[in-house]
Coordinates of C-alpha atoms in Angstrom, one line a residue:
M1 CA -84.6 24.0 9.1
N2 CA -84.6 20.5 10.2
H3 CA -82.9 17.5 8.1
T4 CA -80.9 14.4 8.5
S5 CA -77.2 14.1 7.9
L6 CA -74.0 12.0 8.6
N7 CA -74.3 13.6 12.0
G8 CA -78.1 12.8 12.6
E9 CA -80.6 15.3 12.5
L10 CA -79.6 19.0 12.1
I11 CA -81.5 21.9 13.7
D12 CA -80.8 25.4 12.9
L13 CA -81.5 28.0 15.5
R14 CA -81.8 31.8 15.2
A15 CA -82.2 34.9 17.6
G16 CA -81.4 38.4 16.5
D17 CA -77.9 38.4 15.1
Y18 CA -77.2 35.0 16.2
E19 CA -77.6 31.6 14.5
A20 CA -76.5 28.2 15.5
R21 CA -76.7 24.7 14.0
I22 CA -77.0 21.5 16.4
A23 CA -76.4 18.0 15.3
A24 CA -78.4 15.2 17.1
S25 CA -75.2 13.0 17.0
G26 CA -73.4 13.6 20.4
A27 CA -75.8 16.7 20.8
T28 CA -73.2 18.6 19.0
L29 CA -72.7 22.4 18.3
V30 CA -71.8 22.5 14.6
H31 CA -71.6 26.4 14.4
L32 CA -72.4 29.7 16.3
R33 CA -72.4 32.8 14.4
R34 CA -73.3 36.4 15.0
Q35 CA -73.7 38.7 12.0
G36 CA -71.9 36.0 10.0
R37 CA -68.8 35.9 12.3
D38 CA -67.8 32.5 13.5
L39 CA -67.8 32.2 17.4
V40 CA -66.5 28.6 17.4
I41 CA -64.6 26.7 14.8
P42 CA -67.3 25.2 12.6
F43 CA -67.5 21.9 10.4
D44 CA -69.6 20.8 7.5
A45 CA -72.1 18.4 9.3
E46 CA -73.8 17.5 5.9
T47 CA -70.6 15.8 4.5
A48 CA -67.9 15.3 7.2
L49 CA -67.3 14.3 10.8
P50 CA -66.0 16.8 13.4
G51 CA -62.5 16.9 14.1
A52 CA -61.1 16.5 17.7
W53 CA -64.4 16.1 19.2
Q54 CA -65.6 19.6 18.0
G55 CA -68.7 20.7 19.9
K56 CA -69.5 17.3 21.4
T57 CA -71.4 16.8 24.8
L58 CA -69.0 14.7 27.2
L59 CA -70.7 12.5 29.8
P60 CA -70.7 10.5 31.9
W61 CA -67.0 11.5 32.2
P62 CA -65.2 14.5 30.5
N63 CA -61.5 14.0 29.6
R64 CA -59.9 10.8 30.1
I65 CA -60.2 7.5 32.1
A66 CA -56.4 6.5 32.4
G67 CA -55.7 3.0 31.2
S68 CA -59.3 2.6 30.1
R69 CA -60.2 1.1 33.5
Y70 CA -61.4 2.7 36.7
S71 CA -62.1 1.0 40.4
Y72 CA -65.3 2.2 42.0
R73 CA -66.4 0.9 45.6
D74 CA -63.6 -1.9 45.1
V75 CA -65.2 -3.1 41.8
E76 CA -63.2 -2.8 38.6
Y77 CA -64.6 -1.8 35.4
L78 CA -63.1 -1.8 31.8
V79 CA -64.2 1.0 29.4
P80 CA -63.4 1.1 25.6
C81 CA -60.0 2.7 24.8
N82 CA -60.5 5.3 22.0
E83 CA -57.3 7.1 22.4
P84 CA -54.6 4.3 21.5
E85 CA -51.6 6.7 21.9
T86 CA -52.3 7.1 25.6
G87 CA -54.4 4.0 26.1
A88 CA -57.2 6.1 27.7
A89 CA -60.9 6.2 27.4
L90 CA -61.7 9.8 26.1
H91 CA -64.6 11.9 26.6
G92 CA -67.4 9.6 27.7
L93 CA -70.0 7.4 26.1
V94 CA -72.6 9.7 24.1
G95 CA -70.2 11.7 21.9
W96 CA -71.1 9.7 18.8
T97 CA -74.7 8.5 19.9
D98 CA -77.8 9.8 18.3
F99 CA -80.0 11.7 20.5
A100 CA -83.8 12.3 19.9
V101 CA -84.7 15.7 19.1
V102 CA -87.5 17.0 21.5
G103 CA -88.1 20.4 20.1
P104 CA -87.4 22.9 18.5
E105 CA -89.3 25.6 20.2
T106 CA -90.6 28.9 18.8
N107 CA -92.2 30.6 21.8
G108 CA -95.5 29.2 21.1
V109 CA -95.7 30.0 17.7
A110 CA -96.6 27.2 15.2
G111 CA -97.3 26.6 11.6
A112 CA -96.0 28.4 8.4
D113 CA -95.5 31.6 9.9
A114 CA -93.4 30.4 12.6
P115 CA -90.1 32.1 13.0
A116 CA -86.9 30.2 13.0
P117 CA -86.7 28.4 16.5
D118 CA -84.6 29.8 19.1
T119 CA -84.5 26.5 21.4
V120 CA -84.1 22.9 21.0
T121 CA -83.9 19.9 23.4
L122 CA -82.2 16.6 22.5
A123 CA -82.8 13.6 24.9
L124 CA -81.2 10.2 25.3
R125 CA -81.3 7.1 27.6
L126 CA -78.0 5.9 28.0
P127 CA -78.5 2.2 28.9
A128 CA -76.5 0.3 31.7
S129 CA -73.4 -1.6 30.2
Y130 CA -70.5 -3.6 31.4
A131 CA -68.5 -0.5 31.5
Y132 CA -70.9 1.7 33.3
P133 CA -73.8 -0.3 34.6
W134 CA -76.0 2.9 35.3
S135 CA -78.8 4.0 33.3
L136 CA -79.1 8.0 32.6
D137 CA -81.7 9.9 31.1
V138 CA -79.9 12.9 29.5
T139 CA -81.2 16.1 28.2
V140 CA -79.3 18.8 26.3
R141 CA -80.9 22.1 25.8
Y142 CA -79.6 24.7 23.6
E143 CA -81.3 28.1 23.7
L144 CA -80.3 31.2 21.7
D145 CA -81.0 35.0 22.9
A146 CA -80.6 38.0 20.9
Q147 CA -78.8 39.7 23.6
A148 CA -77.4 36.6 25.7
G149 CA -76.0 34.6 23.0
L150 CA -76.1 30.8 23.5
T151 CA -77.0 28.9 26.7
V152 CA -76.5 25.3 27.0
T153 CA -78.0 23.0 29.8
T154 CA -77.2 19.5 30.1
S155 CA -79.0 17.4 32.7
A156 CA -78.7 13.9 33.7
T157 CA -80.8 11.6 35.9
N158 CA -79.8 8.2 37.3
T159 CA -82.7 6.0 36.3
G160 CA -81.4 2.9 37.9
A161 CA -78.4 0.3 38.0
A162 CA -77.8 -3.2 36.9
V163 CA -76.3 -5.4 39.7
S164 CA -74.3 -8.7 39.0
Q165 CA -76.6 -11.7 38.7
A166 CA -74.2 -13.9 36.6
A167 CA -70.8 -15.0 36.7
G168 CA -68.5 -12.8 34.7
V169 CA -71.1 -10.1 34.6
V170 CA -69.8 -7.0 36.3
G171 CA -72.7 -4.7 38.0
A172 CA -73.0 -1.8 40.1
P173 CA -71.7 -2.1 43.6
V174 CA -74.3 -3.0 46.0
Q175 CA -74.4 -1.3 49.5
E176 CA -77.0 -2.0 52.2
G177 CA -79.1 -3.8 49.7
A178 CA -79.0 -1.0 47.1
P179 CA -76.9 -0.1 43.9
A180 CA -74.3 2.4 44.8
P181 CA -74.8 5.9 43.3
A182 CA -73.5 6.5 39.7
P183 CA -70.0 8.2 39.3
Y184 CA -70.7 11.0 37.0
G185 CA -69.0 14.2 35.4
V186 CA -69.9 16.3 32.4
S187 CA -68.3 18.8 29.9
C188 CA -68.6 20.2 26.5
H189 CA -66.1 20.6 23.6
P190 CA -66.5 23.9 21.8
Y191 CA -63.4 25.5 20.0
L192 CA -63.6 29.3 20.4
T193 CA -62.4 31.3 17.3
R194 CA -61.8 34.6 15.8
S195 CA -61.4 33.4 12.4
V196 CA -57.6 34.1 12.7
P197 CA -54.7 32.0 13.8
L198 CA -54.8 31.5 17.6
D199 CA -51.3 32.8 18.0
E200 CA -52.5 36.3 17.0
C201 CA -55.5 36.2 19.7
V202 CA -55.3 37.2 23.3
L203 CA -56.6 34.4 25.7
Q204 CA -57.8 35.5 29.2
M205 CA -58.8 32.7 31.6
P206 CA -58.9 33.1 35.6
A207 CA -57.4 30.0 36.8
E208 CA -54.8 29.8 39.5
R209 CA -53.7 26.2 39.1
V210 CA -52.8 23.9 36.3
L211 CA -52.8 20.0 36.3
D212 CA -49.8 18.4 34.8
V213 CA -49.8 15.2 33.2
D214 CA -47.6 12.1 32.2
K215 CA -47.1 10.8 28.7
H216 CA -50.3 9.0 29.1
M217 CA -52.2 12.2 29.8
A218 CA -52.8 10.8 33.3
P219 CA -52.7 13.5 36.2
A220 CA -49.0 14.1 37.7
G221 CA -49.9 16.9 40.1
E222 CA -51.3 20.4 40.4
R223 CA -49.1 23.6 40.6
N224 CA -49.4 27.3 40.8
V225 CA -49.4 29.1 37.3
T226 CA -47.7 32.1 38.7
G227 CA -44.8 33.0 36.4
S228 CA -45.3 30.2 33.8
D229 CA -46.8 30.0 30.4
W230 CA -49.9 28.6 31.8
D231 CA -50.7 31.8 33.5
W232 CA -53.7 33.5 31.5
R233 CA -55.1 35.4 34.3
A234 CA -54.2 38.9 33.0
G235 CA -55.0 38.0 29.5
R236 CA -52.0 37.8 27.0
R237 CA -51.1 37.0 23.3
V238 CA -51.0 33.3 22.8
G239 CA -48.1 33.3 20.3
A240 CA -46.5 29.8 20.1
T241 CA -47.7 28.7 23.4
A242 CA -49.2 25.2 23.4
T243 CA -51.5 23.9 26.3
D244 CA -53.7 20.7 26.8
N245 CA -54.3 20.9 30.3
A246 CA -56.9 21.1 33.0
Y247 CA -56.9 24.4 35.1
T248 CA -58.5 24.8 38.4
G249 CA -58.5 27.5 41.2
L250 CA -61.4 29.2 39.3
P251 CA -63.3 31.8 41.1
D252 CA -66.4 31.0 43.1
G253 CA -69.4 31.1 41.1
V254 CA -69.6 32.1 37.3
W255 CA -66.4 32.7 35.7
Q256 CA -65.4 33.7 32.1
V257 CA -62.9 32.8 29.4
R258 CA -62.4 35.5 26.6
L259 CA -60.7 35.0 23.3
T260 CA -60.0 38.5 21.6
G261 CA -58.7 38.9 18.1
G262 CA -59.4 39.7 14.3
A263 CA -59.6 43.0 12.5
D264 CA -62.3 44.1 14.8
E265 CA -60.7 43.2 18.0
R266 CA -64.1 41.6 19.3
S267 CA -64.3 38.9 22.0
V268 CA -66.0 35.7 22.1
V269 CA -66.6 34.8 26.0
M270 CA -67.6 31.5 27.6
S271 CA -68.9 31.4 31.3
A272 CA -69.8 28.5 33.5
D273 CA -69.3 27.7 37.2
A274 CA -67.6 24.4 36.9
P275 CA -64.5 23.9 39.2
W276 CA -62.3 22.7 36.2
V277 CA -61.6 23.8 32.5
Q278 CA -59.7 22.2 30.0
I279 CA -57.7 24.6 27.8
Y280 CA -56.4 23.0 24.5
S281 CA -54.7 25.1 21.9
G282 CA -56.1 23.0 18.9
E283 CA -53.1 21.7 17.2
H284 CA -55.3 18.9 15.8
L285 CA -57.3 21.8 13.9
G286 CA -54.6 23.7 12.8
R287 CA -54.5 26.2 15.9
R288 CA -57.4 28.0 14.4
G289 CA -59.0 28.3 17.9
V290 CA -58.9 27.2 21.3
A291 CA -61.1 24.4 23.1
V292 CA -62.6 25.6 26.2
E293 CA -64.1 22.7 28.2
P294 CA -65.5 23.5 31.6
M295 CA -65.5 20.3 33.6
T296 CA -67.3 19.2 36.7
C297 CA -64.2 17.0 37.5
P298 CA -60.4 16.6 36.4
P299 CA -59.0 14.0 34.3
D300 CA -59.2 10.4 35.7
A301 CA -61.7 11.3 38.3
F302 CA -63.3 7.9 38.0
N303 CA -60.1 6.5 39.5
T304 CA -59.1 9.3 41.7
G305 CA -62.5 10.5 43.0
Q306 CA -61.5 14.1 42.9
D307 CA -64.7 16.2 42.6
L308 CA -66.5 13.4 41.4
I309 CA -70.3 13.7 41.3
L310 CA -72.4 10.7 42.9
L311 CA -75.8 10.5 41.5
P312 CA -78.1 8.3 43.8
T313 CA -81.1 6.5 41.8
G314 CA -83.8 9.0 41.1
Q315 CA -81.5 12.1 41.3
S316 CA -80.3 14.6 38.7
H317 CA -77.5 16.8 37.9
C318 CA -77.5 20.1 35.6
F319 CA -74.6 21.8 34.2
T320 CA -74.9 25.1 32.2
W321 CA -72.4 27.2 30.2
R322 CA -72.9 30.1 28.0
L323 CA -71.3 31.4 24.7
W324 CA -71.6 35.1 23.2
E325 CA -69.7 37.7 21.5
E326 CA -68.6 40.9 23.0
D327 CA -68.2 44.1 21.2

C-alpha cells in the first residue's frame, strides 16, 4: 500500500512474518514488526511526526556539528542550528526532506496479483548550499527478507561542488584547480524495542571505548569502558543506566547489538560494520527502547576530521545495516 501522509508517501513492505512501513520524508523507518511484535518503537505516520528523530536517515553528517559551524580546508561554513540547548547542528540535512519513491519492487510480478512489495528504493538530489556546497545523489534501499529481516543500504554520490564566484558566497575549497572532495558521514536512527520498559531489558554491545562529551555534547575524549556503566560487552540489564554516547573500539568487520526482553525473552538484533555507534537510552521517548545508530564517524567529525569520509566528484559511498528478531 502506498499513500501520502504528513510524512510524505508511505510504503508498506512485507516478507514472511516481517512487515515494515517506510515514509518518504527523511527516508524514515516508521515501523518494523515480526508476527505483530514491534522491533523498533513505532509512530503514527498518518497523523504525527516522529519523536527524537525516530527512524530517520542521517547525512551528510551524523550526530552533531558543535557550535553549528565547521572549518574544512581553511574555509569556514555555518550550518543551521537545530538543537538550541547545545548550539549544535544535529543529524545532517535530509531528515525532513521528501525523497522520491523509485520502487517498490515485487520480484518482477506486476498487476493486481502482485504480492506486497518486499523492497523499495528512495532517491534524493541534495543540492549544494551555503552550509554544504557539494551536491549529492542519495539513495536509500529498504529490503525485507523472510529469514534475514530488514536490510538498509544508503548510497551517496558526489555529483559536483559549487565554488565561490561572488563576494560573500562561500563555496567549496579549490585545490589544484578542482573543488575539494565532499566531507561526508552517514548514520540511521532506529529505536530498538521489546515493548517493555528499557530498564527491564538486557543490552549487549561490543564496543571497548566510549566518547565522553561536554555540556554542549561536543567530544571531550575517549576512555576504556572496563569497569564502568558504559561496558555492555557481556550483556547486562539496563536498569536505571542512562547513556547518550558514541562508542568505538568495535570488532573488525560486521558487529552486532542485541536487545533482549519481554515475556518471550526474544532479542532484536542490529548489525553493521561502521567504526562508531551511538547508544541513546531514549529518555525523550519514555525509555521504551534504545536508539542504536551505527555511524561512519564520531560527533563533530566535520571539525576534527576523525574518520571523516572524503568523496571526490563522481565517487560514491555505501553504508549498510540490518535489523531482525532472534528467537
